[in-house]
mmCIF file of N, CA and C in Angstrom:
data_model
loop_
_atom_site.group_PDB
_atom_site.id
_atom_site.type_symbol
_atom_site.label_atom_id
_atom_site.label_comp_id
_atom_site.label_asym_id
_atom_site.label_seq_id
_atom_site.Cartn_x
_atom_site.Cartn_y
_atom_site.Cartn_z
ATOM 1 N N UNK H 1 0.822 -1.196 0.000
ATOM 2 C CA UNK H 1 0.000 0.000 0.000
ATOM 3 C C UNK H 1 0.865 1.260 0.000
ATOM 4 N N UNK H 2 1.908 1.216 0.820
ATOM 5 C CA UNK H 2 2.796 2.388 0.897
ATOM 6 C C UNK H 2 3.480 2.649 -0.443
ATOM 7 N N UNK H 3 3.882 1.592 -1.144
ATOM 8 C CA UNK H 3 4.526 1.741 -2.448
ATOM 9 C C UNK H 3 3.572 2.381 -3.453
ATOM 10 N N UNK H 4 2.292 2.024 -3.354
ATOM 11 C CA UNK H 4 1.303 2.625 -4.249
ATOM 12 C C UNK H 4 1.257 4.134 -4.039
ATOM 13 N N UNK H 5 1.217 4.558 -2.788
ATOM 14 C CA UNK H 5 1.155 5.996 -2.490
ATOM 15 C C UNK H 5 2.402 6.716 -2.986
ATOM 16 N N UNK H 6 3.539 6.092 -2.809
ATOM 17 C CA UNK H 6 4.781 6.701 -3.290
ATOM 18 C C UNK H 6 4.744 6.807 -4.812
ATOM 19 N N UNK H 7 4.248 5.759 -5.464
ATOM 20 C CA UNK H 7 4.117 5.792 -6.919
ATOM 21 C C UNK H 7 3.189 6.907 -7.373
ATOM 22 N N UNK H 8 2.019 7.054 -6.720
ATOM 23 C CA UNK H 8 1.078 8.125 -7.058
ATOM 24 C C UNK H 8 1.712 9.490 -6.833
ATOM 25 N N UNK H 9 2.447 9.613 -5.730
ATOM 26 C CA UNK H 9 3.099 10.870 -5.413
ATOM 27 C C UNK H 9 4.127 11.234 -6.489
ATOM 28 N N UNK H 10 4.938 10.269 -6.897
ATOM 29 C CA UNK H 10 5.951 10.536 -7.923
ATOM 30 C C UNK H 10 5.317 10.899 -9.263
ATOM 31 N N UNK H 11 4.264 10.193 -9.640
ATOM 32 C CA UNK H 11 3.579 10.514 -10.892
ATOM 33 C C UNK H 11 2.974 11.908 -10.814
ATOM 34 N N UNK H 12 2.346 12.217 -9.686
ATOM 35 C CA UNK H 12 1.745 13.543 -9.508
ATOM 36 C C UNK H 12 2.777 14.652 -9.555
ATOM 37 N N UNK H 13 3.915 14.442 -8.888
ATOM 38 C CA UNK H 13 4.969 15.464 -8.898
ATOM 39 C C UNK H 13 5.549 15.652 -10.289
ATOM 40 N N UNK H 14 5.751 14.569 -11.017
ATOM 41 C CA UNK H 14 6.313 14.729 -12.364
ATOM 42 C C UNK H 14 5.316 15.422 -13.282
ATOM 43 N N UNK H 15 4.027 15.134 -13.135
ATOM 44 C CA UNK H 15 3.016 15.810 -13.950
ATOM 45 C C UNK H 15 2.960 17.284 -13.596
ATOM 46 N N UNK H 16 3.049 17.592 -12.294
ATOM 47 C CA UNK H 16 3.025 18.988 -11.869
ATOM 48 C C UNK H 16 4.238 19.727 -12.409
ATOM 49 N N UNK H 17 5.405 19.118 -12.310
ATOM 50 C CA UNK H 17 6.608 19.795 -12.776
ATOM 51 C C UNK H 17 6.580 19.970 -14.290
ATOM 52 N N UNK H 18 6.060 19.009 -15.020
ATOM 53 C CA UNK H 18 5.950 19.144 -16.476
ATOM 54 C C UNK H 18 4.975 20.243 -16.831
ATOM 55 N N UNK H 19 3.848 20.331 -16.120
ATOM 56 C CA UNK H 19 2.879 21.374 -16.448
ATOM 57 C C UNK H 19 3.411 22.742 -16.056
ATOM 58 N N UNK H 20 4.180 22.838 -14.974
ATOM 59 C CA UNK H 20 4.768 24.122 -14.588
ATOM 60 C C UNK H 20 5.779 24.577 -15.636
ATOM 61 N N UNK H 21 6.580 23.646 -16.150
ATOM 62 C CA UNK H 21 7.544 24.002 -17.199
ATOM 63 C C UNK H 21 6.816 24.420 -18.461
ATOM 64 N N UNK H 22 5.754 23.704 -18.815
ATOM 65 C CA UNK H 22 4.972 24.047 -20.001
ATOM 66 C C UNK H 22 4.388 25.440 -19.833
ATOM 67 N N UNK H 23 3.847 25.740 -18.662
ATOM 68 C CA UNK H 23 3.238 27.048 -18.437
ATOM 69 C C UNK H 23 4.282 28.153 -18.559
ATOM 70 N N UNK H 24 5.462 27.934 -18.015
ATOM 71 C CA UNK H 24 6.507 28.951 -18.093
ATOM 72 C C UNK H 24 6.935 29.172 -19.535
ATOM 73 N N UNK H 25 7.049 28.087 -20.296
ATOM 74 C CA UNK H 25 7.454 28.198 -21.686
ATOM 75 C C UNK H 25 6.383 28.851 -22.548
ATOM 76 N N UNK H 26 5.139 28.751 -22.136
ATOM 77 C CA UNK H 26 4.042 29.179 -22.983
ATOM 78 C C UNK H 26 3.391 30.491 -22.529
ATOM 79 N N UNK H 27 4.045 31.234 -21.661
ATOM 80 C CA UNK H 27 3.435 32.483 -21.202
ATOM 81 C C UNK H 27 3.231 33.457 -22.364
ATOM 82 N N UNK H 28 4.124 33.439 -23.342
ATOM 83 C CA UNK H 28 3.960 34.298 -24.510
ATOM 84 C C UNK H 28 2.672 33.993 -25.249
ATOM 85 N N UNK H 29 2.387 32.705 -25.417
ATOM 86 C CA UNK H 29 1.150 32.298 -26.084
ATOM 87 C C UNK H 29 -0.062 32.726 -25.261
ATOM 88 N N UNK H 30 -0.010 32.531 -23.961
ATOM 89 C CA UNK H 30 -1.117 32.916 -23.089
ATOM 90 C C UNK H 30 -1.365 34.416 -23.164
ATOM 91 N N UNK H 31 -0.302 35.209 -23.107
ATOM 92 C CA UNK H 31 -0.451 36.666 -23.206
ATOM 93 C C UNK H 31 -1.007 37.063 -24.566
ATOM 94 N N UNK H 32 -0.520 36.423 -25.618
ATOM 95 C CA UNK H 32 -1.009 36.725 -26.961
ATOM 96 C C UNK H 32 -2.503 36.408 -27.063
ATOM 97 N N UNK H 33 -2.889 35.221 -26.610
ATOM 98 C CA UNK H 33 -4.293 34.809 -26.685
ATOM 99 C C UNK H 33 -5.187 35.753 -25.880
ATOM 100 N N UNK H 34 -4.693 36.227 -24.751
ATOM 101 C CA UNK H 34 -5.478 37.097 -23.874
ATOM 102 C C UNK H 34 -5.557 38.524 -24.378
ATOM 103 N N UNK H 35 -4.451 39.055 -24.874
ATOM 104 C CA UNK H 35 -4.380 40.483 -25.170
ATOM 105 C C UNK H 35 -4.305 40.857 -26.650
ATOM 106 N N UNK H 36 -3.923 39.927 -27.514
ATOM 107 C CA UNK H 36 -3.637 40.301 -28.899
ATOM 108 C C UNK H 36 -4.544 39.648 -29.939
ATOM 109 N N UNK H 37 -4.955 38.411 -29.671
ATOM 110 C CA UNK H 37 -5.668 37.628 -30.681
ATOM 111 C C UNK H 37 -6.986 38.253 -31.122
ATOM 112 N N UNK H 38 -7.641 38.998 -30.256
ATOM 113 C CA UNK H 38 -8.925 39.595 -30.635
ATOM 114 C C UNK H 38 -8.777 40.506 -31.852
ATOM 115 N N UNK H 39 -7.667 41.211 -31.949
ATOM 116 C CA UNK H 39 -7.444 42.105 -33.095
ATOM 117 C C UNK H 39 -6.537 41.485 -34.159
ATOM 118 N N UNK H 40 -5.506 40.744 -33.724
ATOM 119 C CA UNK H 40 -4.523 40.211 -34.667
ATOM 120 C C UNK H 40 -4.828 38.791 -35.118
ATOM 121 N N UNK H 41 -5.797 38.134 -34.496
ATOM 122 C CA UNK H 41 -6.154 36.766 -34.862
ATOM 123 C C UNK H 41 -5.269 35.747 -34.192
ATOM 124 N N UNK H 42 -5.778 34.534 -34.044
ATOM 125 C CA UNK H 42 -5.016 33.454 -33.405
ATOM 126 C C UNK H 42 -3.704 33.174 -34.125
ATOM 127 N N UNK H 43 -3.718 33.343 -35.443
ATOM 128 C CA UNK H 43 -2.518 33.048 -36.233
ATOM 129 C C UNK H 43 -1.695 34.288 -36.559
ATOM 130 N N UNK H 44 -2.125 35.460 -36.048
ATOM 131 C CA UNK H 44 -1.375 36.697 -36.273
ATOM 132 C C UNK H 44 -1.621 37.361 -37.606
ATOM 133 N N UNK H 45 -2.538 36.848 -38.383
ATOM 134 C CA UNK H 45 -2.768 37.382 -39.730
ATOM 135 C C UNK H 45 -3.688 38.605 -39.752
ATOM 136 N N UNK H 46 -4.227 38.989 -38.597
ATOM 137 C CA UNK H 46 -4.989 40.233 -38.507
ATOM 138 C C UNK H 46 -6.362 40.205 -39.144
ATOM 139 N N UNK H 47 -7.018 39.055 -39.130
ATOM 140 C CA UNK H 47 -8.324 38.962 -39.776
ATOM 141 C C UNK H 47 -9.447 38.468 -38.862
ATOM 142 N N UNK H 48 -9.421 38.735 -37.558
ATOM 143 C CA UNK H 48 -10.499 38.251 -36.701
ATOM 144 C C UNK H 48 -11.731 39.149 -36.789
ATOM 145 N N UNK H 49 -12.814 38.671 -36.219
ATOM 146 C CA UNK H 49 -14.077 39.415 -36.246
ATOM 147 C C UNK H 49 -13.934 40.786 -35.585
ATOM 148 N N UNK H 50 -13.178 40.876 -34.497
ATOM 149 C CA UNK H 50 -13.041 42.162 -33.795
ATOM 150 C C UNK H 50 -12.441 43.222 -34.701
ATOM 151 N N UNK H 51 -11.462 42.856 -35.487
ATOM 152 C CA UNK H 51 -10.844 43.821 -36.398
ATOM 153 C C UNK H 51 -11.855 44.283 -37.440
ATOM 154 N N UNK H 52 -12.691 43.381 -37.893
ATOM 155 C CA UNK H 52 -13.719 43.752 -38.872
ATOM 156 C C UNK H 52 -14.763 44.665 -38.248
ATOM 157 N N UNK H 53 -15.176 44.360 -37.027
ATOM 158 C CA UNK H 53 -16.163 45.190 -36.326
ATOM 159 C C UNK H 53 -15.606 46.588 -36.091
ATOM 160 N N UNK H 54 -14.340 46.665 -35.703
ATOM 161 C CA UNK H 54 -13.698 47.962 -35.452
ATOM 162 C C UNK H 54 -13.293 48.662 -36.747
ATOM 163 N N UNK H 55 -13.551 47.999 -37.881
ATOM 164 C CA UNK H 55 -13.192 48.530 -39.193
ATOM 165 C C UNK H 55 -11.731 48.939 -39.243
ATOM 166 N N UNK H 56 -10.883 47.981 -38.901
ATOM 167 C CA UNK H 56 -9.452 48.258 -38.902
ATOM 168 C C UNK H 56 -8.687 47.082 -39.478
ATOM 169 N N UNK H 57 -7.507 47.383 -39.942
ATOM 170 C CA UNK H 57 -6.587 46.357 -40.403
ATOM 171 C C UNK H 57 -5.508 46.258 -39.333
ATOM 172 N N UNK H 58 -5.559 45.205 -38.547
ATOM 173 C CA UNK H 58 -4.608 45.061 -37.444
ATOM 174 C C UNK H 58 -3.215 44.678 -37.924
ATOM 175 N N UNK H 59 -3.086 44.346 -39.173
ATOM 176 C CA UNK H 59 -1.768 44.001 -39.693
ATOM 177 C C UNK H 59 -1.464 42.529 -39.523
ATOM 178 N N UNK H 60 -0.650 42.008 -40.402
ATOM 179 C CA UNK H 60 -0.269 40.602 -40.394
ATOM 180 C C UNK H 60 1.038 40.451 -39.636
ATOM 181 N N UNK H 61 0.950 39.966 -38.406
ATOM 182 C CA UNK H 61 2.149 39.790 -37.576
ATOM 183 C C UNK H 61 2.986 38.596 -38.025
ATOM 184 N N UNK H 62 2.403 37.726 -38.840
ATOM 185 C CA UNK H 62 3.126 36.520 -39.241
ATOM 186 C C UNK H 62 4.143 36.780 -40.355
ATOM 187 N N UNK H 63 4.179 37.993 -40.879
ATOM 188 C CA UNK H 63 5.112 38.293 -41.974
ATOM 189 C C UNK H 63 6.121 39.391 -41.596
ATOM 190 N N UNK H 64 6.278 39.656 -40.314
ATOM 191 C CA UNK H 64 7.200 40.722 -39.895
ATOM 192 C C UNK H 64 8.642 40.440 -40.318
ATOM 193 N N UNK H 65 9.079 39.207 -40.176
ATOM 194 C CA UNK H 65 10.451 38.856 -40.560
ATOM 195 C C UNK H 65 10.636 39.027 -42.062
ATOM 196 N N UNK H 66 9.694 38.536 -42.820
ATOM 197 C CA UNK H 66 9.749 38.657 -44.283
ATOM 198 C C UNK H 66 9.779 40.126 -44.705
ATOM 199 N N UNK H 67 8.944 40.943 -44.076
ATOM 200 C CA UNK H 67 8.865 42.361 -44.423
ATOM 201 C C UNK H 67 10.099 43.140 -43.976
ATOM 202 N N UNK H 68 10.905 42.529 -43.102
ATOM 203 C CA UNK H 68 12.097 43.194 -42.580
ATOM 204 C C UNK H 68 13.374 42.530 -43.110
ATOM 205 N N UNK H 69 13.328 42.070 -44.339
ATOM 206 C CA UNK H 69 14.521 41.509 -44.974
ATOM 207 C C UNK H 69 15.029 40.224 -44.364
ATOM 208 N N UNK H 70 14.149 39.423 -43.758
ATOM 209 C CA UNK H 70 14.555 38.143 -43.193
ATOM 210 C C UNK H 70 15.001 38.208 -41.746
ATOM 211 N N UNK H 71 14.975 39.385 -41.161
ATOM 212 C CA UNK H 71 15.398 39.563 -39.765
ATOM 213 C C UNK H 71 14.184 39.995 -38.945
ATOM 214 N N UNK H 72 13.890 39.273 -37.857
ATOM 215 C CA UNK H 72 12.759 39.663 -37.021
ATOM 216 C C UNK H 72 13.091 40.974 -36.304
ATOM 217 N N UNK H 73 12.246 41.996 -36.428
ATOM 218 C CA UNK H 73 12.516 43.312 -35.827
ATOM 219 C C UNK H 73 12.167 43.349 -34.339
ATOM 220 N N UNK H 74 12.918 42.597 -33.547
ATOM 221 C CA UNK H 74 12.632 42.388 -32.123
ATOM 222 C C UNK H 74 12.409 43.706 -31.386
ATOM 223 N N UNK H 75 13.375 44.590 -31.456
ATOM 224 C CA UNK H 75 13.302 45.818 -30.650
ATOM 225 C C UNK H 75 12.129 46.699 -31.087
ATOM 226 N N UNK H 76 11.881 46.796 -32.370
ATOM 227 C CA UNK H 76 10.754 47.588 -32.868
ATOM 228 C C UNK H 76 9.430 47.007 -32.357
ATOM 229 N N UNK H 77 9.266 45.684 -32.470
ATOM 230 C CA UNK H 77 8.039 45.035 -31.997
ATOM 231 C C UNK H 77 7.900 45.224 -30.492
ATOM 232 N N UNK H 78 8.997 45.084 -29.784
ATOM 233 C CA UNK H 78 8.983 45.256 -28.322
ATOM 234 C C UNK H 78 8.511 46.659 -27.947
ATOM 235 N N UNK H 79 9.016 47.668 -28.647
ATOM 236 C CA UNK H 79 8.638 49.052 -28.346
ATOM 237 C C UNK H 79 7.176 49.320 -28.696
ATOM 238 N N UNK H 80 6.680 48.719 -29.768
ATOM 239 C CA UNK H 80 5.267 48.875 -30.139
ATOM 240 C C UNK H 80 4.381 48.241 -29.068
ATOM 241 N N UNK H 81 4.726 47.015 -28.662
ATOM 242 C CA UNK H 81 3.931 46.318 -27.645
ATOM 243 C C UNK H 81 3.970 47.083 -26.327
ATOM 244 N N UNK H 82 5.149 47.496 -25.903
ATOM 245 C CA UNK H 82 5.291 48.221 -24.636
ATOM 246 C C UNK H 82 4.501 49.522 -24.691
ATOM 247 N N UNK H 83 4.730 50.318 -25.718
ATOM 248 C CA UNK H 83 3.962 51.539 -25.928
ATOM 249 C C UNK H 83 4.280 52.690 -25.005
ATOM 250 N N UNK H 84 5.175 52.500 -24.035
ATOM 251 C CA UNK H 84 5.457 53.573 -23.078
ATOM 252 C C UNK H 84 6.546 54.514 -23.558
ATOM 253 N N UNK H 85 7.534 54.003 -24.290
ATOM 254 C CA UNK H 85 8.626 54.878 -24.736
ATOM 255 C C UNK H 85 9.012 54.606 -26.182
ATOM 256 N N UNK H 86 8.138 53.942 -26.894
ATOM 257 C CA UNK H 86 8.431 53.572 -28.270
ATOM 258 C C UNK H 86 8.154 54.702 -29.236
ATOM 259 N N UNK H 87 7.858 54.346 -30.451
ATOM 260 C CA UNK H 87 7.632 55.345 -31.496
ATOM 261 C C UNK H 87 6.280 56.040 -31.365
ATOM 262 N N UNK H 88 5.651 55.925 -30.216
ATOM 263 C CA UNK H 88 4.343 56.542 -29.997
ATOM 264 C C UNK H 88 3.258 55.494 -30.079
ATOM 265 N N UNK H 89 2.034 55.880 -29.768
ATOM 266 C CA UNK H 89 0.962 54.889 -29.818
ATOM 267 C C UNK H 89 0.781 54.364 -31.231
ATOM 268 N N UNK H 90 0.550 53.091 -31.320
ATOM 269 C CA UNK H 90 0.344 52.466 -32.627
ATOM 270 C C UNK H 90 -1.113 52.697 -33.007
ATOM 271 N N UNK H 91 -1.344 53.469 -34.048
ATOM 272 C CA UNK H 91 -2.693 53.839 -34.451
ATOM 273 C C UNK H 91 -2.944 53.379 -35.883
ATOM 274 N N UNK H 92 -4.048 52.682 -36.070
ATOM 275 C CA UNK H 92 -4.464 52.238 -37.401
ATOM 276 C C UNK H 92 -5.899 52.700 -37.602
ATOM 277 N N UNK H 93 -6.119 53.512 -38.630
ATOM 278 C CA UNK H 93 -7.449 54.038 -38.938
ATOM 279 C C UNK H 93 -8.129 54.629 -37.699
ATOM 280 N N UNK H 94 -7.364 55.380 -36.936
ATOM 281 C CA UNK H 94 -7.911 56.047 -35.765
ATOM 282 C C UNK H 94 -8.095 55.170 -34.547
ATOM 283 N N UNK H 95 -7.803 53.879 -34.642
ATOM 284 C CA UNK H 95 -7.918 52.951 -33.512
ATOM 285 C C UNK H 95 -6.541 52.775 -32.897
ATOM 286 N N UNK H 96 -6.436 53.012 -31.614
ATOM 287 C CA UNK H 96 -5.154 52.978 -30.924
ATOM 288 C C UNK H 96 -4.920 51.628 -30.242
ATOM 289 N N UNK H 97 -3.763 51.053 -30.480
ATOM 290 C CA UNK H 97 -3.388 49.832 -29.791
ATOM 291 C C UNK H 97 -3.006 50.195 -28.364
ATOM 292 N N UNK H 98 -3.463 49.425 -27.382
ATOM 293 C CA UNK H 98 -3.107 49.740 -25.989
ATOM 294 C C UNK H 98 -1.604 49.699 -25.751
ATOM 295 N N UNK H 99 -1.152 50.488 -24.808
ATOM 296 C CA UNK H 99 0.241 50.449 -24.357
ATOM 297 C C UNK H 99 0.324 49.327 -23.331
ATOM 298 N N UNK H 100 0.668 48.133 -23.790
ATOM 299 C CA UNK H 100 0.640 46.964 -22.917
ATOM 300 C C UNK H 100 1.657 47.046 -21.791
ATOM 301 N N UNK H 101 2.693 47.843 -21.947
ATOM 302 C CA UNK H 101 3.692 47.978 -20.886
ATOM 303 C C UNK H 101 3.078 48.392 -19.564
ATOM 304 N N UNK H 102 2.137 49.302 -19.597
ATOM 305 C CA UNK H 102 1.457 49.728 -18.370
ATOM 306 C C UNK H 102 0.489 48.656 -17.866
ATOM 307 N N UNK H 103 -0.185 48.001 -18.782
ATOM 308 C CA UNK H 103 -1.198 47.023 -18.399
ATOM 309 C C UNK H 103 -0.601 45.712 -17.896
ATOM 310 N N UNK H 104 0.636 45.428 -18.261
ATOM 311 C CA UNK H 104 1.270 44.170 -17.854
ATOM 312 C C UNK H 104 2.116 44.319 -16.594
ATOM 313 N N UNK H 105 2.097 45.486 -15.989
ATOM 314 C CA UNK H 105 2.876 45.717 -14.773
ATOM 315 C C UNK H 105 2.214 45.025 -13.582
ATOM 316 N N UNK H 106 3.060 44.601 -12.642
ATOM 317 C CA UNK H 106 2.577 44.002 -11.411
ATOM 318 C C UNK H 106 3.717 44.044 -10.411
ATOM 319 N N UNK H 107 3.451 44.468 -9.195
ATOM 320 C CA UNK H 107 4.481 44.508 -8.166
ATOM 321 C C UNK H 107 4.266 45.664 -7.218
ATOM 322 N N UNK H 108 5.110 45.711 -6.186
ATOM 323 C CA UNK H 108 4.973 46.712 -5.133
ATOM 324 C C UNK H 108 5.755 47.990 -5.400
ATOM 325 N N UNK H 109 6.813 47.896 -6.193
ATOM 326 C CA UNK H 109 7.625 49.078 -6.470
ATOM 327 C C UNK H 109 7.657 49.330 -7.968
ATOM 328 N N UNK H 110 8.041 50.537 -8.348
ATOM 329 C CA UNK H 110 8.137 50.864 -9.774
ATOM 330 C C UNK H 110 9.119 49.925 -10.471
ATOM 331 N N UNK H 111 10.229 49.617 -9.790
ATOM 332 C CA UNK H 111 11.234 48.729 -10.380
ATOM 333 C C UNK H 111 10.688 47.322 -10.596
ATOM 334 N N UNK H 112 9.967 46.805 -9.606
ATOM 335 C CA UNK H 112 9.434 45.451 -9.762
ATOM 336 C C UNK H 112 8.326 45.430 -10.806
ATOM 337 N N UNK H 113 7.509 46.481 -10.874
ATOM 338 C CA UNK H 113 6.456 46.542 -11.895
ATOM 339 C C UNK H 113 7.068 46.571 -13.288
ATOM 340 N N UNK H 114 8.116 47.375 -13.453
ATOM 341 C CA UNK H 114 8.787 47.453 -14.757
ATOM 342 C C UNK H 114 9.451 46.133 -15.126
ATOM 343 N N UNK H 115 10.031 45.455 -14.149
ATOM 344 C CA UNK H 115 10.695 44.174 -14.412
ATOM 345 C C UNK H 115 9.676 43.124 -14.844
ATOM 346 N N UNK H 116 8.528 43.082 -14.183
ATOM 347 C CA UNK H 116 7.486 42.118 -14.549
ATOM 348 C C UNK H 116 6.974 42.432 -15.949
ATOM 349 N N UNK H 117 6.701 43.706 -16.221
ATOM 350 C CA UNK H 117 6.211 44.100 -17.548
ATOM 351 C C UNK H 117 7.236 43.736 -18.617
ATOM 352 N N UNK H 118 8.513 44.009 -18.369
ATOM 353 C CA UNK H 118 9.568 43.703 -19.356
ATOM 354 C C UNK H 118 9.632 42.208 -19.640
ATOM 355 N N UNK H 119 9.540 41.399 -18.605
ATOM 356 C CA UNK H 119 9.584 39.948 -18.775
ATOM 357 C C UNK H 119 8.387 39.455 -19.584
ATOM 358 N N UNK H 120 7.219 39.983 -19.298
ATOM 359 C CA UNK H 120 6.015 39.581 -20.019
ATOM 360 C C UNK H 120 6.064 40.042 -21.477
ATOM 361 N N UNK H 121 6.537 41.246 -21.693
ATOM 362 C CA UNK H 121 6.636 41.759 -23.063
ATOM 363 C C UNK H 121 7.630 40.927 -23.858
ATOM 364 N N UNK H 122 8.762 40.582 -23.259
ATOM 365 C CA UNK H 122 9.744 39.732 -23.948
ATOM 366 C C UNK H 122 9.136 38.384 -24.322
ATOM 367 N N UNK H 123 8.355 37.790 -23.425
ATOM 368 C CA UNK H 123 7.711 36.509 -23.719
ATOM 369 C C UNK H 123 6.717 36.658 -24.866
ATOM 370 N N UNK H 124 5.979 37.751 -24.867
ATOM 371 C CA UNK H 124 4.997 38.009 -25.923
ATOM 372 C C UNK H 124 5.680 38.233 -27.271
ATOM 373 N N UNK H 125 6.735 39.030 -27.278
ATOM 374 C CA UNK H 125 7.476 39.293 -28.518
ATOM 375 C C UNK H 125 8.117 38.004 -29.032
ATOM 376 N N UNK H 126 8.617 37.175 -28.126
ATOM 377 C CA UNK H 126 9.194 35.906 -28.546
ATOM 378 C C UNK H 126 8.119 35.028 -29.181
ATOM 379 N N UNK H 127 6.922 35.056 -28.652
ATOM 380 C CA UNK H 127 5.833 34.278 -29.259
ATOM 381 C C UNK H 127 5.539 34.791 -30.676
ATOM 382 N N UNK H 128 5.503 36.100 -30.845
ATOM 383 C CA UNK H 128 5.271 36.670 -32.183
ATOM 384 C C UNK H 128 6.415 36.284 -33.109
ATOM 385 N N UNK H 129 7.639 36.269 -32.605
ATOM 386 C CA UNK H 129 8.793 35.835 -33.406
ATOM 387 C C UNK H 129 8.604 34.388 -33.853
ATOM 388 N N UNK H 130 8.138 33.536 -32.952
ATOM 389 C CA UNK H 130 7.938 32.127 -33.292
ATOM 390 C C UNK H 130 6.802 31.940 -34.295
ATOM 391 N N UNK H 131 5.899 32.895 -34.382
ATOM 392 C CA UNK H 131 4.816 32.838 -35.370
ATOM 393 C C UNK H 131 5.339 32.963 -36.799
ATOM 394 N N UNK H 132 6.494 33.545 -36.964
ATOM 395 C CA UNK H 132 7.036 33.824 -38.290
ATOM 396 C C UNK H 132 7.231 32.561 -39.103
ATOM 397 N N UNK H 133 7.665 31.522 -38.455
ATOM 398 C CA UNK H 133 7.909 30.248 -39.136
ATOM 399 C C UNK H 133 7.615 29.154 -38.135
ATOM 400 N N UNK H 134 6.471 28.494 -38.262
ATOM 401 C CA UNK H 134 6.078 27.494 -37.270
ATOM 402 C C UNK H 134 7.092 26.364 -37.074
ATOM 403 N N UNK H 135 8.001 26.168 -38.005
ATOM 404 C CA UNK H 135 8.983 25.105 -37.842
ATOM 405 C C UNK H 135 10.135 25.516 -36.934
ATOM 406 N N UNK H 136 10.224 26.825 -36.595
ATOM 407 C CA UNK H 136 11.286 27.311 -35.711
ATOM 408 C C UNK H 136 10.911 27.042 -34.258
ATOM 409 N N UNK H 137 11.900 26.768 -33.412
ATOM 410 C CA UNK H 137 11.621 26.547 -31.978
ATOM 411 C C UNK H 137 11.286 27.857 -31.278
#
């Protein structure tokens, strides 16, 4: 009986650790699905119903590397997503993209809030980078 419990415990711990690793690796996808997909679409092609209702072209995020000569424009995308110190608010047909840098903050001090926002933005930008070519890790 004791061996059974130990076996269940080990299986449970390994499943928990695998799901925790998966969650950490996939935070970019979670942030994208929560904050970006409504306008940019699940696949980043910018054709969801919300974009049509808002009468806007959210842009095709899946071709950023191609449009930038084969190099993913990491810093430019990061500044657009952050929106706090980038090239200004991203506006398409009068519709303004939120400054996610402020919305993704969390913590007790300005430094900790900025660090959390930076980490989340990096995860989100990395997810958009991975959208460029699904065969890339």
